[in-house]
PDB file of N, CA and C in Angstrom:
ATOM      1  N   MET D   1       0.846  -1.184   0.000  1.00 41.00           N
ATOM      2  CA  MET D   1       0.000   0.000   0.000  1.00 41.00           C
ATOM      3  C   MET D   1       0.892   1.248   0.000  1.00 41.00           C
ATOM      4  N   LEU D   2       0.565   2.219  -0.836  1.00 40.00           N
ATOM      5  CA  LEU D   2       1.329   3.453  -0.923  1.00 40.00           C
ATOM      6  C   LEU D   2       0.940   4.410   0.194  1.00 40.00           C
ATOM      7  N   SER D   3       1.933   5.085   0.747  1.00 40.00           N
ATOM      8  CA  SER D   3       1.645   6.117   1.734  1.00 40.00           C
ATOM      9  C   SER D   3       1.054   7.318   1.012  1.00 40.00           C
ATOM     10  N   HIS D   4       0.484   8.241   1.783  1.00 41.00           N
ATOM     11  CA  HIS D   4      -0.073   9.462   1.185  1.00 41.00           C
ATOM     12  C   HIS D   4       0.997  10.228   0.424  1.00 41.00           C
ATOM     13  N   GLN D   5       2.200  10.330   1.004  1.00 45.00           N
ATOM     14  CA  GLN D   5       3.295  11.058   0.353  1.00 45.00           C
ATOM     15  C   GLN D   5       3.685  10.383  -0.961  1.00 45.00           C
ATOM     16  N   ASN D   6       3.798   9.054  -0.970  1.00 40.00           N
ATOM     17  CA  ASN D   6       4.152   8.346  -2.200  1.00 40.00           C
ATOM     18  C   ASN D   6       3.051   8.465  -3.243  1.00 40.00           C
ATOM     19  N   THR D   7       1.795   8.434  -2.810  1.00 43.00           N
ATOM     20  CA  THR D   7       0.677   8.585  -3.734  1.00 43.00           C
ATOM     21  C   THR D   7       0.706   9.972  -4.366  1.00 43.00           C
ATOM     22  N   ALA D   8       0.938  10.997  -3.559  1.00 46.00           N
ATOM     23  CA  ALA D   8       1.002  12.358  -4.085  1.00 46.00           C
ATOM     24  C   ALA D   8       2.147  12.496  -5.073  1.00 46.00           C
ATOM     25  N   ALA D   9       3.302  11.910  -4.771  1.00 47.00           N
ATOM     26  CA  ALA D   9       4.452  11.976  -5.676  1.00 47.00           C
ATOM     27  C   ALA D   9       4.139  11.269  -6.986  1.00 47.00           C
ATOM     28  N   ALA D  10       3.474  10.125  -6.915  1.00 44.00           N
ATOM     29  CA  ALA D  10       3.118   9.393  -8.134  1.00 44.00           C
ATOM     30  C   ALA D  10       2.145  10.191  -8.984  1.00 44.00           C
ATOM     31  N   GLU D  11       1.167  10.860  -8.344  1.00 48.00           N
ATOM     32  CA  GLU D  11       0.213  11.680  -9.085  1.00 48.00           C
ATOM     33  C   GLU D  11       0.910  12.842  -9.771  1.00 48.00           C
ATOM     34  N   ARG D  12       1.891  13.449  -9.104  1.00 48.00           N
ATOM     35  CA  ARG D  12       2.621  14.556  -9.720  1.00 48.00           C
ATOM     36  C   ARG D  12       3.366  14.089 -10.954  1.00 48.00           C
ATOM     37  N   ARG D  13       3.896  12.879 -10.933  1.00 54.00           N
ATOM     38  CA  ARG D  13       4.696  12.403 -12.056  1.00 54.00           C
ATOM     39  C   ARG D  13       3.850  12.015 -13.268  1.00 54.00           C
ATOM     40  N   VAL D  14       2.580  11.717 -13.086  1.00 68.00           N
ATOM     41  CA  VAL D  14       1.763  11.320 -14.233  1.00 68.00           C
ATOM     42  C   VAL D  14       1.125  12.516 -14.926  1.00 68.00           C
ATOM     43  N   ALA D  15       1.201  13.677 -14.317  1.00 78.00           N
ATOM     44  CA  ALA D  15       0.641  14.872 -14.948  1.00 78.00           C
ATOM     45  C   ALA D  15       1.437  15.195 -16.211  1.00 78.00           C
ATOM     46  N   GLU D  16       0.709  15.571 -17.272  1.00 81.00           N
ATOM     47  CA  GLU D  16       1.377  15.949 -18.523  1.00 81.00           C
ATOM     48  C   GLU D  16       2.291  17.133 -18.288  1.00 81.00           C
ATOM     49  N   ARG D  17       3.469  17.078 -18.874  1.00 83.00           N
ATOM     50  CA  ARG D  17       4.444  18.155 -18.731  1.00 83.00           C
ATOM     51  C   ARG D  17       4.627  18.859 -20.063  1.00 83.00           C
ATOM     52  N   ALA D  18       4.542  20.169 -20.015  1.00 77.00           N
ATOM     53  CA  ALA D  18       4.727  20.970 -21.230  1.00 77.00           C
ATOM     54  C   ALA D  18       6.057  21.710 -21.138  1.00 77.00           C
ATOM     55  N   PRO D  19       6.803  21.709 -22.243  1.00 74.00           N
ATOM     56  CA  PRO D  19       8.073  22.433 -22.228  1.00 74.00           C
ATOM     57  C   PRO D  19       7.851  23.939 -22.268  1.00 74.00           C
ATOM     58  N   GLY D  20       8.752  24.654 -21.634  1.00 80.00           N
ATOM     59  CA  GLY D  20       8.743  26.119 -21.672  1.00 80.00           C
ATOM     60  C   GLY D  20       9.489  26.566 -22.911  1.00 80.00           C
ATOM     61  N   PRO D  21      10.143  27.674 -22.852  1.00 89.00           N
ATOM     62  CA  PRO D  21      10.295  28.470 -21.640  1.00 89.00           C
ATOM     63  C   PRO D  21       9.126  29.421 -21.423  1.00 89.00           C
ATOM     64  N   LEU D  22       8.844  29.656 -20.150  1.00 89.00           N
ATOM     65  CA  LEU D  22       7.875  30.660 -19.733  1.00 89.00           C
ATOM     66  C   LEU D  22       8.587  31.607 -18.776  1.00 89.00           C
ATOM     67  N   ASP D  23       8.246  32.869 -18.840  1.00 93.00           N
ATOM     68  CA  ASP D  23       8.840  33.843 -17.930  1.00 93.00           C
ATOM     69  C   ASP D  23       8.060  33.880 -16.624  1.00 93.00           C
ATOM     70  N   GLY D  24       8.748  34.318 -15.590  1.00 92.00           N
ATOM     71  CA  GLY D  24       8.079  34.449 -14.303  1.00 92.00           C
ATOM     72  C   GLY D  24       8.931  35.170 -13.290  1.00 92.00           C
ATOM     73  N   PHE D  25       8.406  35.210 -12.066  1.00 90.00           N
ATOM     74  CA  PHE D  25       9.070  35.877 -10.952  1.00 90.00           C
ATOM     75  C   PHE D  25       8.901  35.051  -9.698  1.00 90.00           C
ATOM     76  N   THR D  26       9.887  35.129  -8.815  1.00 85.00           N
ATOM     77  CA  THR D  26       9.765  34.514  -7.497  1.00 85.00           C
ATOM     78  C   THR D  26       9.429  35.611  -6.497  1.00 85.00           C
ATOM     79  N   THR D  27       9.236  35.208  -5.256  1.00 75.00           N
ATOM     80  CA  THR D  27       9.057  36.166  -4.183  1.00 75.00           C
ATOM     81  C   THR D  27      10.203  37.170  -4.248  1.00 75.00           C
ATOM     82  N   GLY D  28       9.908  38.424  -4.115  1.00 74.00           N
ATOM     83  CA  GLY D  28      10.939  39.443  -4.215  1.00 74.00           C
ATOM     84  C   GLY D  28      11.156  39.914  -5.638  1.00 74.00           C
ATOM     85  N   GLN D  29      10.300  39.456  -6.559  1.00 71.00           N
ATOM     86  CA  GLN D  29      10.348  39.868  -7.966  1.00 71.00           C
ATOM     87  C   GLN D  29      11.636  39.488  -8.690  1.00 71.00           C
ATOM     88  N   ARG D  30      12.271  38.393  -8.269  1.00 84.00           N
ATOM     89  CA  ARG D  30      13.439  37.913  -8.998  1.00 84.00           C
ATOM     90  C   ARG D  30      12.961  37.213 -10.267  1.00 84.00           C
ATOM     91  N   SER D  31      13.574  37.561 -11.378  1.00 87.00           N
ATOM     92  CA  SER D  31      13.190  37.009 -12.669  1.00 87.00           C
ATOM     93  C   SER D  31      13.621  35.545 -12.769  1.00 87.00           C
ATOM     94  N   ILE D  32      12.724  34.698 -13.263  1.00 90.00           N
ATOM     95  CA  ILE D  32      13.007  33.275 -13.447  1.00 90.00           C
ATOM     96  C   ILE D  32      12.503  32.836 -14.811  1.00 90.00           C
ATOM     97  N   ARG D  33      12.891  31.637 -15.178  1.00 94.00           N
ATOM     98  CA  ARG D  33      12.380  31.013 -16.398  1.00 94.00           C
ATOM     99  C   ARG D  33      11.860  29.644 -16.009  1.00 94.00           C
ATOM    100  N   ILE D  34      10.682  29.318 -16.498  1.00 94.00           N
ATOM    101  CA  ILE D  34      10.074  28.015 -16.242  1.00 94.00           C
ATOM    102  C   ILE D  34      10.427  27.108 -17.414  1.00 94.00           C
ATOM    103  N   GLY D  35      11.146  26.019 -17.133  1.00 92.00           N
ATOM    104  CA  GLY D  35      11.574  25.098 -18.178  1.00 92.00           C
ATOM    105  C   GLY D  35      10.524  24.068 -18.528  1.00 92.00           C
ATOM    106  N   VAL D  36       9.756  23.651 -17.516  1.00 92.00           N
ATOM    107  CA  VAL D  36       8.710  22.638 -17.701  1.00 92.00           C
ATOM    108  C   VAL D  36       7.548  23.016 -16.789  1.00 92.00           C
ATOM    109  N   LEU D  37       6.328  22.863 -17.299  1.00 93.00           N
ATOM    110  CA  LEU D  37       5.135  23.210 -16.534  1.00 93.00           C
ATOM    111  C   LEU D  37       4.137  22.062 -16.579  1.00 93.00           C
ATOM    112  N   SER D  38       3.546  21.765 -15.437  1.00 93.00           N
ATOM    113  CA  SER D  38       2.439  20.807 -15.382  1.00 93.00           C
ATOM    114  C   SER D  38       1.392  21.370 -14.425  1.00 93.00           C
ATOM    115  N   VAL D  39       0.287  20.677 -14.292  1.00 92.00           N
ATOM    116  CA  VAL D  39      -0.763  21.111 -13.382  1.00 92.00           C
ATOM    117  C   VAL D  39      -0.309  20.949 -11.932  1.00 92.00           C
ATOM    118  N   THR D  40       0.643  20.083 -11.695  1.00 94.00           N
ATOM    119  CA  THR D  40       1.070  19.797 -10.332  1.00 94.00           C
ATOM    120  C   THR D  40       2.351  20.511  -9.924  1.00 94.00           C
ATOM    121  N   GLY D  41       3.097  21.059 -10.888  1.00 95.00           N
ATOM    122  CA  GLY D  41       4.345  21.729 -10.536  1.00 95.00           C
ATOM    123  C   GLY D  41       5.091  22.225 -11.754  1.00 95.00           C
ATOM    124  N   CYS D  42       6.343  22.637 -11.511  1.00 95.00           N
ATOM    125  CA  CYS D  42       7.160  23.165 -12.595  1.00 95.00           C
ATOM    126  C   CYS D  42       8.631  23.030 -12.244  1.00 95.00           C
ATOM    127  N   PHE D  43       9.480  23.260 -13.240  1.00 95.00           N
ATOM    128  CA  PHE D  43      10.913  23.332 -12.998  1.00 95.00           C
ATOM    129  C   PHE D  43      11.339  24.767 -13.244  1.00 95.00           C
ATOM    130  N   VAL D  44      11.940  25.359 -12.227  1.00 94.00           N
ATOM    131  CA  VAL D  44      12.375  26.753 -12.269  1.00 94.00           C
ATOM    132  C   VAL D  44      13.850  26.787 -12.646  1.00 94.00           C
ATOM    133  N   GLU D  45      14.138  27.395 -13.791  1.00 92.00           N
ATOM    134  CA  GLU D  45      15.523  27.541 -14.226  1.00 92.00           C
ATOM    135  C   GLU D  45      16.060  28.853 -13.668  1.00 92.00           C
ATOM    136  N   THR D  46      16.962  28.743 -12.701  1.00 88.00           N
ATOM    137  CA  THR D  46      17.512  29.920 -12.032  1.00 88.00           C
ATOM    138  C   THR D  46      18.790  29.538 -11.307  1.00 88.00           C
ATOM    139  N   LYS D  47      19.624  30.508 -11.064  1.00 84.00           N
ATOM    140  CA  LYS D  47      20.816  30.280 -10.261  1.00 84.00           C
ATOM    141  C   LYS D  47      20.532  30.536  -8.786  1.00 84.00           C
ATOM    142  N   GLU D  48      19.316  30.973  -8.506  1.00 82.00           N
ATOM    143  CA  GLU D  48      18.894  31.225  -7.130  1.00 82.00           C
ATOM    144  C   GLU D  48      18.939  29.914  -6.339  1.00 82.00           C
ATOM    145  N   VAL D  49      19.470  29.974  -5.129  1.00 84.00           N
ATOM    146  CA  VAL D  49      19.591  28.787  -4.284  1.00 84.00           C
ATOM    147  C   VAL D  49      18.259  28.518  -3.590  1.00 84.00           C
ATOM    148  N   ALA D  50      17.866  27.260  -3.567  1.00 89.00           N
ATOM    149  CA  ALA D  50      16.635  26.853  -2.887  1.00 89.00           C
ATOM    150  C   ALA D  50      16.930  25.612  -2.049  1.00 89.00           C
ATOM    151  N   VAL D  51      16.081  25.375  -1.072  1.00 93.00           N
ATOM    152  CA  VAL D  51      16.231  24.245  -0.168  1.00 93.00           C
ATOM    153  C   VAL D  51      14.977  23.383  -0.281  1.00 93.00           C
ATOM    154  N   VAL D  52      15.147  22.071  -0.329  1.00 96.00           N
ATOM    155  CA  VAL D  52      14.006  21.164  -0.403  1.00 96.00           C
ATOM    156  C   VAL D  52      13.059  21.458   0.760  1.00 96.00           C
ATOM    157  N   GLY D  53      11.772  21.577   0.439  1.00 96.00           N
ATOM    158  CA  GLY D  53      10.751  21.877   1.426  1.00 96.00           C
ATOM    159  C   GLY D  53      10.483  23.363   1.591  1.00 96.00           C
ATOM    160  N   GLN D  54      11.327  24.192   0.998  1.00 94.00           N
ATOM    161  CA  GLN D  54      11.167  25.653   1.095  1.00 94.00           C
ATOM    162  C   GLN D  54       9.872  26.093   0.434  1.00 94.00           C
ATOM    163  N   HIS D  55       9.163  26.980   1.094  1.00 95.00           N
ATOM    164  CA  HIS D  55       7.943  27.558   0.538  1.00 95.00           C
ATOM    165  C   HIS D  55       8.333  28.614  -0.485  1.00 95.00           C
ATOM    166  N   VAL D  56       7.703  28.598  -1.666  1.00 94.00           N
ATOM    167  CA  VAL D  56       7.975  29.598  -2.694  1.00 94.00           C
ATOM    168  C   VAL D  56       6.658  30.137  -3.247  1.00 94.00           C
ATOM    169  N   GLU D  57       6.708  31.385  -3.635  1.00 94.00           N
ATOM    170  CA  GLU D  57       5.585  32.001  -4.333  1.00 94.00           C
ATOM    171  C   GLU D  57       6.085  32.396  -5.708  1.00 94.00           C
ATOM    172  N   LEU D  58       5.356  31.966  -6.727  1.00 94.00           N
ATOM    173  CA  LEU D  58       5.746  32.215  -8.107  1.00 94.00           C
ATOM    174  C   LEU D  58       4.660  32.987  -8.833  1.00 94.00           C
ATOM    175  N   LYS D  59       5.093  33.769  -9.775  1.00 93.00           N
ATOM    176  CA  LYS D  59       4.191  34.410 -10.736  1.00 93.00           C
ATOM    177  C   LYS D  59       4.700  33.940 -12.099  1.00 93.00           C
ATOM    178  N   ILE D  60       3.867  33.195 -12.811  1.00 92.00           N
ATOM    179  CA  ILE D  60       4.257  32.639 -14.106  1.00 92.00           C
ATOM    180  C   ILE D  60       3.425  33.302 -15.197  1.00 92.00           C
ATOM    181  N   GLN D  61       4.109  33.766 -16.235  1.00 91.00           N
ATOM    182  CA  GLN D  61       3.435  34.394 -17.376  1.00 91.00           C
ATOM    183  C   GLN D  61       2.854  33.297 -18.259  1.00 91.00           C
ATOM    184  N   ILE D  62       1.535  33.201 -18.265  1.00 86.00           N
ATOM    185  CA  ILE D  62       0.836  32.191 -19.064  1.00 86.00           C
ATOM    186  C   ILE D  62       0.435  32.845 -20.384  1.00 86.00           C
ATOM    187  N   PRO D  63       0.873  32.276 -21.516  1.00 82.00           N
ATOM    188  CA  PRO D  63       0.540  32.872 -22.820  1.00 82.00           C
ATOM    189  C   PRO D  63      -0.965  33.054 -22.991  1.00 82.00           C
ATOM    190  N   ASN D  64      -1.339  34.200 -23.530  1.00 82.00           N
ATOM    191  CA  ASN D  64      -2.739  34.544 -23.808  1.00 82.00           C
ATOM    192  C   ASN D  64      -3.614  34.591 -22.558  1.00 82.00           C
ATOM    193  N   TRP D  65      -2.993  34.709 -21.383  1.00 82.00           N
ATOM    194  CA  TRP D  65      -3.774  34.783 -20.161  1.00 82.00           C
ATOM    195  C   TRP D  65      -3.252  35.870 -19.224  1.00 82.00           C
ATOM    196  N   GLY D  66      -1.963  35.859 -18.924  1.00 87.00           N
ATOM    197  CA  GLY D  66      -1.368  36.835 -18.012  1.00 87.00           C
ATOM    198  C   GLY D  66      -0.570  36.153 -16.922  1.00 87.00           C
ATOM    199  N   LEU D  67      -0.278  36.902 -15.872  1.00 89.00           N
ATOM    200  CA  LEU D  67       0.488  36.361 -14.750  1.00 89.00           C
ATOM    201  C   LEU D  67      -0.411  35.537 -13.845  1.00 89.00           C
ATOM    202  N   LEU D  68       0.061  34.343 -13.524  1.00 90.00           N
ATOM    203  CA  LEU D  68      -0.680  33.450 -12.647  1.00 90.00           C
ATOM    204  C   LEU D  68       0.098  33.312 -11.341  1.00 90.00           C
ATOM    205  N   ASP D  69      -0.537  33.657 -10.221  1.00 91.00           N
ATOM    206  CA  ASP D  69       0.083  33.541  -8.902  1.00 91.00           C
ATOM    207  C   ASP D  69      -0.050  32.111  -8.403  1.00 91.00           C
ATOM    208  N   LEU D  70       1.082  31.526  -8.022  1.00 94.00           N
ATOM    209  CA  LEU D  70       1.098  30.148  -7.545  1.00 94.00           C
ATOM    210  C   LEU D  70       1.930  30.040  -6.276  1.00 94.00           C
ATOM    211  N   GLU D  71       1.571  29.072  -5.475  1.00 96.00           N
ATOM    212  CA  GLU D  71       2.279  28.806  -4.230  1.00 96.00           C
ATOM    213  C   GLU D  71       2.782  27.370  -4.309  1.00 96.00           C
ATOM    214  N   GLY D  72       3.985  27.135  -3.816  1.00 96.00           N
ATOM    215  CA  GLY D  72       4.512  25.789  -3.886  1.00 96.00           C
ATOM    216  C   GLY D  72       5.600  25.518  -2.873  1.00 96.00           C
ATOM    217  N   GLU D  73       6.125  24.294  -2.959  1.00 97.00           N
ATOM    218  CA  GLU D  73       7.249  23.867  -2.133  1.00 97.00           C
ATOM    219  C   GLU D  73       8.313  23.288  -3.052  1.00 97.00           C
ATOM    220  N   VAL D  74       9.558  23.535  -2.710  1.00 96.00           N
ATOM    221  CA  VAL D  74      10.663  22.989  -3.488  1.00 96.00           C
ATOM    222  C   VAL D  74      10.686  21.476  -3.282  1.00 96.00           C
ATOM    223  N   ALA D  75      10.598  20.741  -4.390  1.00 96.00           N
ATOM    224  CA  ALA D  75      10.600  19.278  -4.345  1.00 96.00           C
ATOM    225  C   ALA D  75      12.016  18.723  -4.385  1.00 96.00           C
ATOM    226  N   TYR D  76      12.851  19.309  -5.240  1.00 94.00           N
ATOM    227  CA  TYR D  76      14.263  18.935  -5.305  1.00 94.00           C
ATOM    228  C   TYR D  76      15.035  20.052  -5.980  1.00 94.00           C
ATOM    229  N   THR D  77      16.335  20.042  -5.789  1.00 92.00           N
ATOM    230  CA  THR D  77      17.181  21.043  -6.418  1.00 92.00           C
ATOM    231  C   THR D  77      18.133  20.369  -7.388  1.00 92.00           C
ATOM    232  N   SER D  78      18.537  21.105  -8.383  1.00 88.00           N
ATOM    233  CA  SER D  78      19.485  20.627  -9.381  1.00 88.00           C
ATOM    234  C   SER D  78      20.460  21.770  -9.649  1.00 88.00           C
ATOM    235  N   SER D  79      21.312  22.017  -8.665  1.00 80.00           N
ATOM    236  CA  SER D  79      22.253  23.132  -8.733  1.00 80.00           C
ATOM    237  C   SER D  79      23.293  22.884  -9.810  1.00 80.00           C
ATOM    238  N   PRO D  80      23.673  23.833 -10.596  1.00 84.00           N
ATOM    239  CA  PRO D  80      23.284  25.235 -10.617  1.00 84.00           C
ATOM    240  C   PRO D  80      22.167  25.523 -11.605  1.00 84.00           C
ATOM    241  N   ILE D  81      21.429  24.505 -12.025  1.00 89.00           N
ATOM    242  CA  ILE D  81      20.416  24.667 -13.067  1.00 89.00           C
ATOM    243  C   ILE D  81      19.120  25.284 -12.530  1.00 89.00           C
ATOM    244  N   GLY D  82      18.681  24.840 -11.360  1.00 92.00           N
ATOM    245  CA  GLY D  82      17.429  25.336 -10.820  1.00 92.00           C
ATOM    246  C   GLY D  82      16.831  24.381  -9.809  1.00 92.00           C
ATOM    247  N   PHE D  83      15.496  24.418  -9.709  1.00 94.00           N
ATOM    248  CA  PHE D  83      14.820  23.562  -8.742  1.00 94.00           C
ATOM    249  C   PHE D  83      13.396  23.260  -9.197  1.00 94.00           C
ATOM    250  N   ALA D  84      12.879  22.121  -8.719  1.00 95.00           N
ATOM    251  CA  ALA D  84      11.514  21.712  -9.030  1.00 95.00           C
ATOM    252  C   ALA D  84      10.589  22.150  -7.906  1.00 95.00           C
ATOM    253  N   VAL D  85       9.396  22.556  -8.297  1.00 96.00           N
ATOM    254  CA  VAL D  85       8.386  23.015  -7.342  1.00 96.00           C
ATOM    255  C   VAL D  85       7.128  22.204  -7.553  1.00 96.00           C
ATOM    256  N   TRP D  86       6.515  21.754  -6.466  1.00 95.00           N
ATOM    257  CA  TRP D  86       5.171  21.220  -6.609  1.00 95.00           C
ATOM    258  C   TRP D  86       4.219  22.235  -6.015  1.00 95.00           C
ATOM    259  N   PHE D  87       3.122  22.435  -6.731  1.00 96.00           N
ATOM    260  CA  PHE D  87       2.168  23.451  -6.344  1.00 96.00           C
ATOM    261  C   PHE D  87       1.338  22.974  -5.158  1.00 96.00           C
ATOM    262  N   ILE D  88       1.022  23.904  -4.265  1.00 96.00           N
ATOM    263  CA  ILE D  88       0.181  23.608  -3.106  1.00 96.00           C
ATOM    264  C   ILE D  88      -0.946  24.634  -3.052  1.00 96.00           C
ATOM    265  N   ASN D  89      -1.993  24.275  -2.358  1.00 95.00           N
ATOM    266  CA  ASN D  89      -3.132  25.178  -2.142  1.00 95.00           C
ATOM    267  C   ASN D  89      -3.713  25.715  -3.453  1.00 95.00           C
ATOM    268  N   LEU D  90      -3.773  24.854  -4.475  1.00 93.00           N
ATOM    269  CA  LEU D  90      -4.334  25.279  -5.762  1.00 93.00           C
ATOM    270  C   LEU D  90      -5.846  25.421  -5.670  1.00 93.00           C
ATOM    271  N   ARG D  91      -6.332  26.560  -6.117  1.00 93.00           N
ATOM    272  CA  ARG D  91      -7.777  26.747  -6.221  1.00 93.00           C
ATOM    273  C   ARG D  91      -8.250  26.065  -7.505  1.00 93.00           C
ATOM    274  N   PRO D  92      -9.490  25.615  -7.550  1.00 93.00           N
ATOM    275  CA  PRO D  92     -10.002  24.952  -8.753  1.00 93.00           C
ATOM    276  C   PRO D  92      -9.865  25.815 -10.016  1.00 93.00           C
ATOM    277  N   ASP D  93     -10.114  27.125  -9.922  1.00 91.00           N
ATOM    278  CA  ASP D  93     -10.008  27.973 -11.107  1.00 91.00           C
ATOM    279  C   ASP D  93      -8.558  28.091 -11.572  1.00 91.00           C
ATOM    280  N   THR D  94      -7.615  28.088 -10.639  1.00 91.00           N
ATOM    281  CA  THR D  94      -6.198  28.131 -11.002  1.00 91.00           C
ATOM    282  C   THR D  94      -5.783  26.834 -11.690  1.00 91.00           C
ATOM    283  N   GLU D  95      -6.290  25.722 -11.195  1.00 92.00           N
ATOM    284  CA  GLU D  95      -5.985  24.426 -11.806  1.00 92.00           C
ATOM    285  C   GLU D  95      -6.518  24.361 -13.241  1.00 92.00           C
ATOM    286  N   ILE D  96      -7.677  24.945 -13.485  1.00 91.00           N
ATOM    287  CA  ILE D  96      -8.251  24.981 -14.834  1.00 91.00           C
ATOM    288  C   ILE D  96      -7.353  25.789 -15.773  1.00 91.00           C
ATOM    289  N   VAL D  97      -6.867  26.941 -15.305  1.00 88.00           N
ATOM    290  CA  VAL D  97      -5.967  27.770 -16.114  1.00 88.00           C
ATOM    291  C   VAL D  97      -4.670  27.018 -16.394  1.00 88.00           C
ATOM    292  N   LEU D  98      -4.121  26.362 -15.375  1.00 90.00           N
ATOM    293  CA  LEU D  98      -2.887  25.590 -15.571  1.00 90.00           C
ATOM    294  C   LEU D  98      -3.075  24.491 -16.617  1.00 90.00           C
ATOM    295  N   GLN D  99      -4.186  23.751 -16.516  1.00 91.00           N
ATOM    296  CA  GLN D  99      -4.430  22.678 -17.478  1.00 91.00           C
ATOM    297  C   GLN D  99      -4.580  23.233 -18.885  1.00 91.00           C
ATOM    298  N   ALA D 100      -5.275  24.349 -19.030  1.00 89.00           N
ATOM    299  CA  ALA D 100      -5.433  24.971 -20.350  1.00 89.00           C
ATOM    300  C   ALA D 100      -4.074  25.421 -20.888  1.00 89.00           C
ATOM    301  N   ALA D 101      -3.221  25.966 -20.017  1.00 87.00           N
ATOM    302  CA  ALA D 101      -1.892  26.406 -20.450  1.00 87.00           C
ATOM    303  C   ALA D 101      -1.040  25.230 -20.878  1.00 87.00           C
ATOM    304  N   VAL D 102      -1.061  24.144 -20.110  1.00 89.00           N
ATOM    305  CA  VAL D 102      -0.297  22.949 -20.473  1.00 89.00           C
ATOM    306  C   VAL D 102      -0.795  22.398 -21.810  1.00 89.00           C
ATOM    307  N   ASP D 103      -2.099  22.297 -21.981  1.00 89.00           N
ATOM    308  CA  ASP D 103      -2.669  21.801 -23.238  1.00 89.00           C
ATOM    309  C   ASP D 103      -2.237  22.680 -24.412  1.00 89.00           C
ATOM    310  N   ALA D 104      -2.303  24.005 -24.243  1.00 86.00           N
ATOM    311  CA  ALA D 104      -1.929  24.915 -25.310  1.00 86.00           C
ATOM    312  C   ALA D 104      -0.454  24.781 -25.662  1.00 86.00           C
ATOM    313  N   LEU D 105       0.399  24.678 -24.642  1.00 85.00           N
ATOM    314  CA  LEU D 105       1.833  24.530 -24.889  1.00 85.00           C
ATOM    315  C   LEU D 105       2.152  23.211 -25.602  1.00 85.00           C
ATOM    316  N   LEU D 106       1.463  22.143 -25.213  1.00 86.00           N
ATOM    317  CA  LEU D 106       1.677  20.844 -25.852  1.00 86.00           C
ATOM    318  C   LEU D 106       1.205  20.859 -27.299  1.00 86.00           C
ATOM    319  N   ASN D 107       0.169  21.614 -27.600  1.00 84.00           N
ATOM    320  CA  ASN D 107      -0.383  21.664 -28.948  1.00 84.00           C
ATOM    321  C   ASN D 107       0.378  22.615 -29.873  1.00 84.00           C
ATOM    322  N   MET D 108       1.264  23.442 -29.304  1.00 75.00           N
ATOM    323  CA  MET D 108       2.032  24.372 -30.112  1.00 75.00           C
ATOM    324  C   MET D 108       3.041  23.641 -30.983  1.00 75.00           C
ATOM    325  N   GLY D 109       3.557  22.530 -30.474  1.00 59.00           N
ATOM    326  CA  GLY D 109       4.533  21.753 -31.233  1.00 59.00           C
ATOM    327  C   GLY D 109       5.865  22.491 -31.373  1.00 59.00           C
ATOM    328  N   PRO D 110       6.830  21.784 -31.991  1.00 55.00           N
ATOM    329  CA  PRO D 110       8.165  22.380 -32.139  1.00 55.00           C
ATOM    330  C   PRO D 110       8.200  23.494 -33.161  1.00 55.00           C
TER     331      PRO D 110
END
């Protein structure tokens, strides 16, 4: 039987991932680039140092929509490339926007 944490991790991994790049900002308005986006999280390409479990607030520029405010926790780091974030406290309307953005990015093709 999977623990709640393992179940949540498995659900995050099955979410469709769309390639970026997307522009964004972290807390403090530091400029970042999103390399991969899914409904459950993203990979932040930055030289900014992060710690696993750290709370982060992101603003991601969603094409044809605008800036989307998201809250998350650092899932892992890949220094000096960046860090992965899983989203927390997602509102249903935010999840709908994220799914639409992922679908649009996947349909754009190379």
